[in-house]
PDB file of C-alpha atoms in Angstrom:
ATOM      1  CA  MET B   9     -12.589 -27.343  26.722  1.00 48.00           C
ATOM      2  CA  PRO B  10     -12.343 -25.692  23.010  1.00 56.00           C
ATOM      3  CA  SER B  11     -14.731 -26.684  20.303  1.00 59.00           C
ATOM      4  CA  PHE B  12     -11.792 -27.662  17.532  1.00 54.00           C
ATOM      5  CA  LEU B  13      -9.889 -29.710  20.142  1.00 56.00           C
ATOM      6  CA  LYS B  14     -13.485 -31.911  20.485  1.00 60.00           C
ATOM      7  CA  LYS B  15     -12.934 -32.599  16.456  1.00 64.00           C
ATOM      8  CA  LEU B  16      -9.181 -34.015  16.825  1.00 63.00           C
ATOM      9  CA  LYS B  17      -9.318 -37.564  17.002  1.00 71.00           C
ATOM     10  CA  ILE B  18      -6.227 -40.054  17.728  1.00 75.00           C
ATOM     11  CA  ALA B  19      -4.459 -39.884  14.516  1.00 73.00           C
ATOM     12  CA  ASP B  20      -4.219 -35.593  14.973  1.00 64.00           C
ATOM     13  CA  TYR B  21      -2.328 -36.088  17.974  1.00 70.00           C
ATOM     14  CA  VAL B  22       0.017 -39.039  16.539  1.00 77.00           C
ATOM     15  CA  ILE B  23       0.680 -36.605  13.713  1.00 78.00           C
ATOM     16  CA  ALA B  24       0.931 -33.517  15.914  1.00 76.00           C
ATOM     17  CA  ALA B  25       3.764 -35.709  18.259  1.00 82.00           C
ATOM     18  CA  ILE B  26       5.939 -36.609  15.059  1.00 84.00           C
ATOM     19  CA  LEU B  27       5.768 -32.904  13.871  1.00 77.00           C
ATOM     20  CA  VAL B  28       7.143 -31.931  17.109  1.00 80.00           C
ATOM     21  CA  ALA B  29       9.750 -35.216  17.422  1.00 83.00           C
ATOM     22  CA  PHE B  30      10.593 -34.407  13.859  1.00 75.00           C
ATOM     23  CA  PHE B  31      11.635 -30.731  14.382  1.00 72.00           C
ATOM     24  CA  GLY B  32      13.039 -31.107  18.170  1.00 76.00           C
ATOM     25  CA  TYR B  33      15.320 -33.871  16.462  1.00 74.00           C
ATOM     26  CA  VAL B  34      16.213 -31.290  13.684  1.00 69.00           C
ATOM     27  CA  ALA B  35      17.188 -28.721  16.674  1.00 69.00           C
ATOM     28  CA  LEU B  36      18.995 -31.138  18.513  1.00 72.00           C
ATOM     29  CA  THR B  37      21.039 -31.735  15.071  1.00 74.00           C
ATOM     30  CA  VAL B  38      21.713 -28.625  14.051  1.00 66.00           C
ATOM     31  CA  GLU B  39      23.321 -27.726  17.859  1.00 63.00           C
ATOM     32  CA  GLY B  40      25.113 -31.434  17.999  1.00 66.00           C
ATOM     33  CA  LYS B  41      26.513 -32.079  14.313  1.00 65.00           C
ATOM     34  CA  LEU B  42      26.965 -28.436  13.744  1.00 66.00           C
ATOM     35  CA  ASN B  43      27.838 -26.982  16.831  1.00 72.00           C
ATOM     36  CA  TYR B  44      25.913 -24.092  16.891  1.00 72.00           C
ATOM     37  CA  GLU B  45      24.708 -22.404  19.989  1.00 80.00           C
ATOM     38  CA  TRP B  46      21.406 -21.140  19.539  1.00 80.00           C
ATOM     39  CA  ARG B  47      20.636 -17.445  20.783  1.00 86.00           C
ATOM     40  CA  TRP B  48      17.073 -16.917  20.835  1.00 86.00           C
ATOM     41  CA  GLU B  49      17.276 -14.272  23.418  1.00 89.00           C
ATOM     42  CA  LEU B  50      18.444 -11.951  21.018  1.00 90.00           C
ATOM     43  CA  ILE B  51      16.220 -12.344  18.217  1.00 91.00           C
ATOM     44  CA  PRO B  52      13.102 -10.016  20.080  1.00 90.00           C
ATOM     45  CA  ASN B  53      15.779  -7.309  20.276  1.00 91.00           C
ATOM     46  CA  TYR B  54      15.657  -7.349  16.581  1.00 91.00           C
ATOM     47  CA  ILE B  55      11.941  -7.004  16.173  1.00 91.00           C
ATOM     48  CA  LEU B  56      11.173  -4.264  18.334  1.00 88.00           C
ATOM     49  CA  ARG B  57      14.270  -2.452  20.577  1.00 85.00           C
ATOM     50  CA  TYR B  58      14.165   0.055  23.058  1.00 81.00           C
ATOM     51  CA  ARG B  59      15.949   3.273  22.982  1.00 78.00           C
ATOM     52  CA  GLU B  60      17.198   4.754  26.283  1.00 75.00           C
ATOM     53  CA  ASP B  61      18.332   7.677  25.287  1.00 73.00           C
ATOM     54  CA  GLN B  62      14.893   8.296  23.733  1.00 71.00           C
ATOM     55  CA  ASP B  63      12.486   6.399  26.213  1.00 74.00           C
ATOM     56  CA  VAL B  64      10.800   5.224  23.458  1.00 80.00           C
ATOM     57  CA  TRP B  65       9.977   1.240  21.566  1.00 81.00           C
ATOM     58  CA  PHE B  66      10.947   1.579  17.558  1.00 81.00           C
ATOM     59  CA  ALA B  67      10.655  -1.056  15.222  1.00 84.00           C
ATOM     60  CA  ASN B  68      14.271  -2.965  14.602  1.00 88.00           C
ATOM     61  CA  LEU B  69      15.515  -4.677  11.200  1.00 89.00           C
ATOM     62  CA  LEU B  70      12.885  -7.639  11.247  1.00 92.00           C
ATOM     63  CA  LEU B  71       9.721  -4.926  11.870  1.00 92.00           C
ATOM     64  CA  GLN B  72      10.830  -2.835   9.641  1.00 91.00           C
ATOM     65  CA  GLY B  73      11.341  -5.334   6.890  1.00 92.00           C
ATOM     66  CA  LEU B  74       7.895  -6.997   7.782  1.00 94.00           C
ATOM     67  CA  PHE B  75       6.247  -3.433   7.489  1.00 93.00           C
ATOM     68  CA  ASN B  76       7.816  -3.021   4.238  1.00 93.00           C
ATOM     69  CA  THR B  77       6.599  -6.503   2.641  1.00 94.00           C
ATOM     70  CA  ILE B  78       3.216  -5.405   3.789  1.00 93.00           C
ATOM     71  CA  ARG B  79       3.359  -2.323   2.243  1.00 93.00           C
ATOM     72  CA  ILE B  80       4.682  -3.773  -0.893  1.00 93.00           C
ATOM     73  CA  SER B  81       2.347  -6.396  -0.928  1.00 93.00           C
ATOM     74  CA  ILE B  82      -0.861  -3.952  -0.800  1.00 94.00           C
ATOM     75  CA  TYR B  83       0.474  -1.505  -3.561  1.00 94.00           C
ATOM     76  CA  ALA B  84       1.781  -4.261  -6.127  1.00 94.00           C
ATOM     77  CA  SER B  85      -1.328  -6.296  -5.148  1.00 93.00           C
ATOM     78  CA  VAL B  86      -3.849  -3.156  -6.440  1.00 94.00           C
ATOM     79  CA  LEU B  87      -1.841  -1.910  -9.486  1.00 94.00           C
ATOM     80  CA  ALA B  88      -1.249  -6.411 -10.531  1.00 93.00           C
ATOM     81  CA  LEU B  89      -5.128  -6.138 -10.326  1.00 92.00           C
ATOM     82  CA  ILE B  90      -5.782  -2.817 -12.692  1.00 93.00           C
ATOM     83  CA  LEU B  91      -3.001  -4.014 -15.190  1.00 93.00           C
ATOM     84  CA  GLY B  92      -4.514  -8.014 -14.878  1.00 91.00           C
ATOM     85  CA  THR B  93      -7.850  -6.746 -15.234  1.00 90.00           C
ATOM     86  CA  ILE B  94      -6.936  -4.812 -18.626  1.00 91.00           C
ATOM     87  CA  LEU B  95      -4.964  -7.877 -19.753  1.00 92.00           C
ATOM     88  CA  GLY B  96      -7.818 -10.372 -19.072  1.00 90.00           C
ATOM     89  CA  ILE B  97     -10.474  -7.906 -20.907  1.00 89.00           C
ATOM     90  CA  ALA B  98      -7.709  -7.620 -23.965  1.00 90.00           C
ATOM     91  CA  ARG B  99      -7.354 -11.690 -24.092  1.00 89.00           C
ATOM     92  CA  THR B 100     -10.891 -12.172 -25.037  1.00 86.00           C
ATOM     93  CA  ALA B 101     -11.101  -8.950 -27.193  1.00 85.00           C
ATOM     94  CA  GLU B 102     -11.990  -9.315 -30.650  1.00 82.00           C
ATOM     95  CA  ASN B 103      -9.482  -7.307 -32.224  1.00 87.00           C
ATOM     96  CA  LEU B 104      -6.720 -10.780 -32.784  1.00 88.00           C
ATOM     97  CA  THR B 105      -3.974  -7.773 -32.768  1.00 90.00           C
ATOM     98  CA  VAL B 106      -5.315  -7.067 -29.009  1.00 89.00           C
ATOM     99  CA  ARG B 107      -5.594 -10.257 -28.027  1.00 89.00           C
ATOM    100  CA  MET B 108      -2.129 -11.694 -29.269  1.00 92.00           C
ATOM    101  CA  LEU B 109      -0.061  -8.843 -27.955  1.00 91.00           C
ATOM    102  CA  ALA B 110      -1.764  -9.525 -24.596  1.00 90.00           C
ATOM    103  CA  ARG B 111      -0.957 -13.560 -24.756  1.00 90.00           C
ATOM    104  CA  THR B 112       2.181 -12.801 -26.047  1.00 91.00           C
ATOM    105  CA  TYR B 113       3.031 -10.823 -22.828  1.00 89.00           C
ATOM    106  CA  LEU B 114       1.223 -13.525 -20.151  1.00 87.00           C
ATOM    107  CA  GLU B 115       3.158 -16.196 -22.053  1.00 87.00           C
ATOM    108  CA  LEU B 116       6.552 -14.974 -21.610  1.00 87.00           C
ATOM    109  CA  LEU B 117       5.926 -14.073 -18.087  1.00 86.00           C
ATOM    110  CA  ARG B 118       4.189 -17.844 -17.166  1.00 82.00           C
ATOM    111  CA  ASN B 119       7.329 -19.434 -18.676  1.00 85.00           C
ATOM    112  CA  ILE B 120      10.230 -17.424 -17.993  1.00 85.00           C
ATOM    113  CA  PRO B 121      12.064 -17.584 -14.061  1.00 85.00           C
ATOM    114  CA  PRO B 122      10.535 -15.515 -11.675  1.00 83.00           C
ATOM    115  CA  VAL B 123      14.262 -13.968 -11.003  1.00 85.00           C
ATOM    116  CA  VAL B 124      14.940 -13.426 -14.583  1.00 87.00           C
ATOM    117  CA  ILE B 125      11.892 -11.451 -15.076  1.00 84.00           C
ATOM    118  CA  VAL B 126      12.651  -9.106 -11.929  1.00 84.00           C
ATOM    119  CA  PHE B 127      15.902  -8.278 -13.160  1.00 85.00           C
ATOM    120  CA  ILE B 128      14.624  -7.534 -16.745  1.00 83.00           C
ATOM    121  CA  PHE B 129      12.159  -5.427 -15.399  1.00 82.00           C
ATOM    122  CA  PHE B 130      14.246  -3.661 -12.731  1.00 81.00           C
ATOM    123  CA  PHE B 131      16.443  -2.772 -15.294  1.00 80.00           C
ATOM    124  CA  PHE B 132      15.003  -2.018 -18.043  1.00 79.00           C
ATOM    125  CA  LEU B 133      11.708  -0.452 -16.733  1.00 76.00           C
ATOM    126  CA  SER B 134      11.180   0.620 -13.454  1.00 76.00           C
ATOM    127  CA  GLN B 135      14.548   2.052 -12.603  1.00 72.00           C
ATOM    128  CA  GLN B 136      14.524   3.877 -16.027  1.00 79.00           C
ATOM    129  CA  LEU B 137      11.164   5.035 -14.841  1.00 78.00           C
ATOM    130  CA  ILE B 138      12.290   5.873 -11.881  1.00 78.00           C
ATOM    131  CA  ASP B 139      15.056   8.066 -13.270  1.00 78.00           C
ATOM    132  CA  TRP B 140      12.731   9.362 -15.613  1.00 81.00           C
ATOM    133  CA  LEU B 141      10.293  10.621 -12.838  1.00 77.00           C
ATOM    134  CA  ASN B 142      13.277  11.798 -10.735  1.00 81.00           C
ATOM    135  CA  LEU B 143      12.010  10.465  -7.858  1.00 79.00           C
ATOM    136  CA  ASP B 144      14.954  10.015  -6.042  1.00 79.00           C
ATOM    137  CA  ARG B 145      15.428  13.861  -5.663  1.00 83.00           C
ATOM    138  CA  TRP B 146      11.588  14.532  -4.670  1.00 82.00           C
ATOM    139  CA  ALA B 147      11.986  11.548  -1.948  1.00 82.00           C
ATOM    140  CA  ARG B 148      14.819  13.332  -0.337  1.00 82.00           C
ATOM    141  CA  GLY B 149      12.899  16.317  -0.624  1.00 83.00           C
ATOM    142  CA  ILE B 150      10.075  14.614   1.375  1.00 81.00           C
ATOM    143  CA  ALA B 151      12.338  13.282   3.593  1.00 79.00           C
ATOM    144  CA  ARG B 152      13.412  16.908   5.008  1.00 80.00           C
ATOM    145  CA  SER B 153      10.057  18.112   5.258  1.00 79.00           C
ATOM    146  CA  ASP B 154       7.788  18.830   8.541  1.00 74.00           C
ATOM    147  CA  ASN B 155       5.024  16.297   7.488  1.00 76.00           C
ATOM    148  CA  VAL B 156       7.537  13.534   6.769  1.00 80.00           C
ATOM    149  CA  HIS B 157       5.980  10.871   9.345  1.00 81.00           C
ATOM    150  CA  ILE B 158       2.929  10.881   7.037  1.00 83.00           C
ATOM    151  CA  TRP B 159       4.612  10.001   4.387  1.00 82.00           C
ATOM    152  CA  GLU B 160       6.640   7.407   6.075  1.00 81.00           C
ATOM    153  CA  PHE B 161       3.308   5.818   7.504  1.00 80.00           C
ATOM    154  CA  PHE B 162       2.643   4.403   4.063  1.00 84.00           C
ATOM    155  CA  PHE B 163       5.862   4.703   2.148  1.00 84.00           C
ATOM    156  CA  GLY B 164       8.557   3.740   5.019  1.00 81.00           C
ATOM    157  CA  GLU B 165      11.544   5.535   5.038  1.00 82.00           C
ATOM    158  CA  MET B 166      11.552   7.806   2.471  1.00 81.00           C
ATOM    159  CA  ARG B 167      14.900   7.796   1.134  1.00 81.00           C
ATOM    160  CA  ARG B 168      14.208   4.569   0.230  1.00 82.00           C
ATOM    161  CA  PHE B 169      11.218   5.392  -1.834  1.00 84.00           C
ATOM    162  CA  PRO B 170      12.350   4.516  -5.202  1.00 84.00           C
ATOM    163  CA  SER B 171      13.988   1.256  -4.723  1.00 84.00           C
ATOM    164  CA  LEU B 172       9.842   0.458  -3.034  1.00 86.00           C
ATOM    165  CA  ILE B 173       8.483   1.753  -6.207  1.00 86.00           C
ATOM    166  CA  ALA B 174      10.889  -0.093  -8.056  1.00 85.00           C
ATOM    167  CA  GLY B 175       9.983  -3.002  -6.027  1.00 87.00           C
ATOM    168  CA  VAL B 176       6.052  -2.354  -6.566  1.00 90.00           C
ATOM    169  CA  ILE B 177       6.346  -1.903 -10.332  1.00 87.00           C
ATOM    170  CA  VAL B 178       8.170  -5.238 -10.725  1.00 87.00           C
ATOM    171  CA  LEU B 179       6.522  -7.511  -8.560  1.00 90.00           C
ATOM    172  CA  ALA B 180       3.228  -5.967 -10.210  1.00 91.00           C
ATOM    173  CA  LEU B 181       3.963  -6.340 -13.638  1.00 87.00           C
ATOM    174  CA  PHE B 182       5.126  -9.885 -12.807  1.00 87.00           C
ATOM    175  CA  GLU B 183       1.766 -10.886 -10.738  1.00 90.00           C
ATOM    176  CA  SER B 184      -0.488  -9.544 -13.702  1.00 91.00           C
ATOM    177  CA  ALA B 185       0.223 -12.120 -15.708  1.00 90.00           C
ATOM    178  CA  PHE B 186      -1.605 -14.732 -13.657  1.00 90.00           C
ATOM    179  CA  VAL B 187      -4.513 -12.384 -12.567  1.00 92.00           C
ATOM    180  CA  GLY B 188      -5.046 -11.525 -16.490  1.00 91.00           C
ATOM    181  CA  GLU B 189      -5.489 -15.302 -17.007  1.00 91.00           C
ATOM    182  CA  ILE B 190      -7.940 -15.633 -13.827  1.00 91.00           C
ATOM    183  CA  VAL B 191      -9.653 -12.530 -15.216  1.00 90.00           C
ATOM    184  CA  ARG B 192      -9.871 -14.608 -18.583  1.00 89.00           C
ATOM    185  CA  ALA B 193     -10.695 -17.352 -17.552  1.00 88.00           C
ATOM    186  CA  GLY B 194     -13.933 -15.319 -15.353  1.00 88.00           C
ATOM    187  CA  ILE B 195     -14.833 -13.649 -18.479  1.00 86.00           C
ATOM    188  CA  GLN B 196     -14.969 -16.779 -20.334  1.00 85.00           C
ATOM    189  CA  SER B 197     -17.258 -18.254 -18.067  1.00 85.00           C
ATOM    190  CA  ILE B 198     -20.131 -16.067 -18.558  1.00 83.00           C
ATOM    191  CA  PRO B 199     -22.833 -17.621 -20.790  1.00 84.00           C
ATOM    192  CA  GLN B 200     -22.718 -16.737 -24.284  1.00 81.00           C
ATOM    193  CA  GLY B 201     -26.496 -16.431 -24.017  1.00 83.00           C
ATOM    194  CA  GLN B 202     -25.877 -13.349 -21.972  1.00 83.00           C
ATOM    195  CA  ARG B 203     -23.359 -11.605 -23.961  1.00 77.00           C
ATOM    196  CA  GLU B 204     -25.959 -11.894 -27.031  1.00 79.00           C
ATOM    197  CA  ALA B 205     -28.913 -10.562 -25.061  1.00 83.00           C
ATOM    198  CA  ALA B 206     -26.584  -7.913 -24.106  1.00 79.00           C
ATOM    199  CA  ARG B 207     -25.898  -7.109 -27.985  1.00 79.00           C
ATOM    200  CA  SER B 208     -29.837  -7.782 -28.802  1.00 81.00           C
ATOM    201  CA  ILE B 209     -31.297  -4.982 -26.801  1.00 82.00           C
ATOM    202  CA  GLY B 210     -28.010  -2.306 -28.552  1.00 80.00           C
ATOM    203  CA  MET B 211     -25.843  -2.244 -25.811  1.00 81.00           C
ATOM    204  CA  SER B 212     -22.016  -1.930 -27.086  1.00 78.00           C
ATOM    205  CA  ARG B 213     -19.276  -3.943 -26.446  1.00 76.00           C
ATOM    206  CA  LEU B 214     -17.951  -1.307 -23.774  1.00 78.00           C
ATOM    207  CA  GLN B 215     -21.451  -1.644 -21.937  1.00 81.00           C
ATOM    208  CA  GLU B 216     -21.734  -5.326 -22.272  1.00 81.00           C
ATOM    209  CA  MET B 217     -18.693  -5.900 -20.422  1.00 80.00           C
ATOM    210  CA  ARG B 218     -19.169  -3.077 -18.091  1.00 80.00           C
ATOM    211  CA  TYR B 219     -22.777  -4.094 -16.847  1.00 80.00           C
ATOM    212  CA  ILE B 220     -23.223  -7.592 -17.318  1.00 83.00           C
ATOM    213  CA  VAL B 221     -19.930  -9.403 -18.035  1.00 83.00           C
ATOM    214  CA  LEU B 222     -17.418  -7.728 -15.586  1.00 81.00           C
ATOM    215  CA  PRO B 223     -19.548  -7.531 -12.673  1.00 82.00           C
ATOM    216  CA  GLN B 224     -20.292 -11.476 -12.782  1.00 85.00           C
ATOM    217  CA  ALA B 225     -16.611 -12.195 -13.522  1.00 84.00           C
ATOM    218  CA  MET B 226     -15.136 -10.645 -11.080  1.00 81.00           C
ATOM    219  CA  LYS B 227     -17.736 -12.571  -8.462  1.00 82.00           C
ATOM    220  CA  LYS B 228     -16.384 -16.108  -9.822  1.00 84.00           C
ATOM    221  CA  VAL B 229     -12.870 -15.033  -9.457  1.00 86.00           C
ATOM    222  CA  VAL B 230     -12.923 -14.184  -5.722  1.00 84.00           C
ATOM    223  CA  PRO B 231     -11.199 -17.236  -4.611  1.00 85.00           C
ATOM    224  CA  PRO B 232      -8.610 -17.849  -7.067  1.00 88.00           C
ATOM    225  CA  MET B 233      -7.895 -13.809  -6.847  1.00 89.00           C
ATOM    226  CA  ALA B 234      -7.316 -14.579  -3.313  1.00 88.00           C
ATOM    227  CA  ASN B 235      -5.197 -17.112  -3.426  1.00 89.00           C
ATOM    228  CA  GLN B 236      -2.713 -15.013  -6.126  1.00 90.00           C
ATOM    229  CA  PHE B 237      -2.750 -12.342  -3.105  1.00 91.00           C
ATOM    230  CA  ILE B 238      -1.453 -14.674  -0.833  1.00 92.00           C
ATOM    231  CA  THR B 239       1.022 -15.939  -3.459  1.00 91.00           C
ATOM    232  CA  LEU B 240       2.010 -12.415  -4.219  1.00 92.00           C
ATOM    233  CA  ILE B 241       3.226 -11.765  -0.801  1.00 93.00           C
ATOM    234  CA  LYS B 242       5.467 -15.031  -0.673  1.00 91.00           C
ATOM    235  CA  ASP B 243       6.642 -13.601  -3.928  1.00 89.00           C
ATOM    236  CA  SER B 244       7.493 -10.606  -2.546  1.00 91.00           C
ATOM    237  CA  SER B 245      10.794 -12.292  -1.535  1.00 91.00           C
ATOM    238  CA  ILE B 246      12.329 -12.059  -5.011  1.00 90.00           C
ATOM    239  CA  ILE B 247      12.488  -8.545  -4.878  1.00 90.00           C
ATOM    240  CA  SER B 248      15.071  -8.566  -2.480  1.00 89.00           C
ATOM    241  CA  LEU B 249      17.798  -9.339  -5.123  1.00 87.00           C
ATOM    242  CA  ILE B 250      17.324  -5.623  -6.296  1.00 85.00           C
ATOM    243  CA  SER B 251      18.151  -4.662  -2.647  1.00 83.00           C
ATOM    244  CA  VAL B 252      14.032  -3.597  -1.735  1.00 87.00           C
ATOM    245  CA  GLN B 253      14.312  -2.933   1.751  1.00 87.00           C
ATOM    246  CA  GLU B 254      11.686  -5.978   2.787  1.00 91.00           C
ATOM    247  CA  LEU B 255      11.609  -8.704   5.063  1.00 93.00           C
ATOM    248  CA  THR B 256      14.215 -11.260   3.366  1.00 94.00           C
ATOM    249  CA  TYR B 257      16.688  -8.374   3.024  1.00 93.00           C
ATOM    250  CA  LYS B 258      16.487  -7.482   6.032  1.00 93.00           C
ATOM    251  CA  THR B 259      17.145 -10.677   7.298  1.00 94.00           C
ATOM    252  CA  VAL B 260      20.089 -11.146   5.324  1.00 93.00           C
ATOM    253  CA  GLU B 261      21.132  -7.779   6.525  1.00 92.00           C
ATOM    254  CA  LEU B 262      20.397  -9.370  10.044  1.00 93.00           C
ATOM    255  CA  VAL B 263      22.316 -13.009   9.526  1.00 92.00           C
ATOM    256  CA  ALA B 264      25.260 -10.894   7.686  1.00 92.00           C
ATOM    257  CA  SER B 265      26.028  -8.812  11.126  1.00 90.00           C
ATOM    258  CA  THR B 266      25.180 -11.005  13.837  1.00 88.00           C
ATOM    259  CA  ARG B 267      25.172 -14.918  12.859  1.00 86.00           C
ATOM    260  CA  LEU B 268      21.758 -15.446  14.328  1.00 88.00           C
ATOM    261  CA  ILE B 269      21.549 -17.747  11.178  1.00 87.00           C
ATOM    262  CA  PHE B 270      18.818 -20.517  12.094  1.00 86.00           C
ATOM    263  CA  GLU B 271      16.948 -18.052  14.799  1.00 90.00           C
ATOM    264  CA  ALA B 272      16.777 -15.439  11.790  1.00 92.00           C
ATOM    265  CA  TRP B 273      15.575 -17.448   9.291  1.00 93.00           C
ATOM    266  CA  LEU B 274      12.707 -19.531  11.613  1.00 91.00           C
ATOM    267  CA  THR B 275      11.456 -16.167  12.633  1.00 94.00           C
ATOM    268  CA  THR B 276      10.690 -14.306   9.135  1.00 95.00           C
ATOM    269  CA  ALA B 277       9.422 -18.018   7.986  1.00 93.00           C
ATOM    270  CA  ALA B 278       6.951 -17.473  11.161  1.00 93.00           C
ATOM    271  CA  PHE B 279       6.298 -13.892   9.933  1.00 94.00           C
ATOM    272  CA  TYR B 280       5.369 -14.656   6.789  1.00 94.00           C
ATOM    273  CA  PHE B 281       3.361 -17.711   7.475  1.00 92.00           C
ATOM    274  CA  VAL B 282       1.345 -15.658  10.149  1.00 92.00           C
ATOM    275  CA  ILE B 283       0.269 -13.460   7.352  1.00 93.00           C
ATOM    276  CA  CYS B 284      -0.674 -16.067   5.085  1.00 91.00           C
ATOM    277  CA  PHE B 285      -2.325 -18.593   7.054  1.00 90.00           C
ATOM    278  CA  THR B 286      -4.016 -15.605   8.522  1.00 91.00           C
ATOM    279  CA  LEU B 287      -5.649 -14.359   5.205  1.00 90.00           C
ATOM    280  CA  SER B 288      -5.969 -17.682   3.942  1.00 89.00           C
ATOM    281  CA  MET B 289      -8.655 -18.211   7.417  1.00 87.00           C
ATOM    282  CA  LEU B 290     -10.125 -14.650   6.332  1.00 87.00           C
ATOM    283  CA  PHE B 291     -11.011 -15.127   2.744  1.00 85.00           C
ATOM    284  CA  ARG B 292     -11.928 -18.896   3.564  1.00 83.00           C
ATOM    285  CA  ARG B 293     -14.617 -16.936   5.862  1.00 82.00           C
ATOM    286  CA  LEU B 294     -15.374 -14.682   3.543  1.00 76.00           C
ATOM    287  CA  GLU B 295     -16.316 -17.138   0.477  1.00 73.00           C
ATOM    288  CA  ARG B 296     -18.283 -19.308   3.339  1.00 74.00           C
ATOM    289  CA  GLN B 297     -20.496 -15.956   3.515  1.00 69.00           C
ATOM    290  CA  ARG B 298     -20.825 -14.685  -0.187  1.00 60.00           C
TER     291      ARG B 298
END
């Protein structure tokens, strides 16, 4: 018997039985009262599909959306970490103007609904940046090139590249506000005595932050940063509102074309759960090894 099963008690089995009964009741209610016909056998075909004319398997709608969600989450996390670190340092700057500008940005983003922020950033910033850089023309050129497969591995379908970049920018700008507060808290947790000691030996503020404060602060903020990364994955569903081809957007497409309402959304929920739960377990293990 697996070791984790030995740790379970009677109450755990009771709770598990209640959950199974609850979900069974919901399924029967949907099928009976709503006269809904479950068609789970169709879902695998929208994850992986076999193309007989080419004798290959290819990723269908849901798997395409999942890959894009992973790409967007990774790129947005890196950008949010960079921007958030800058904001966190700015929040602790000696210059009052710098502190107030950083605080204004953070407070605005933390107190406005995410949907509103997404639309504002998309129409007034990311879309303008994409047009200014002429990314549409560049992406179409890449899509016609011989090495398009390498680009598609990192960015998905290149004709959709501008929308992916827009999603990354919007998500990173939104999440950077929360990362900035985490970094600010980490910096302020460093004892003042260490900072005074650094200045007493002639270190500049830049050297103090680089060699003394930030290395210690970043170690302290690893747990909340990990949690924020998981939150970012879930928040990535918001950018489906600006037609970014991620998992939620692809699910909407699937539901609209097949009417597999419950099957599609339950499958999508399972995908999000598996990703977030796996990362949660991974980060928890890494914290124990620190």
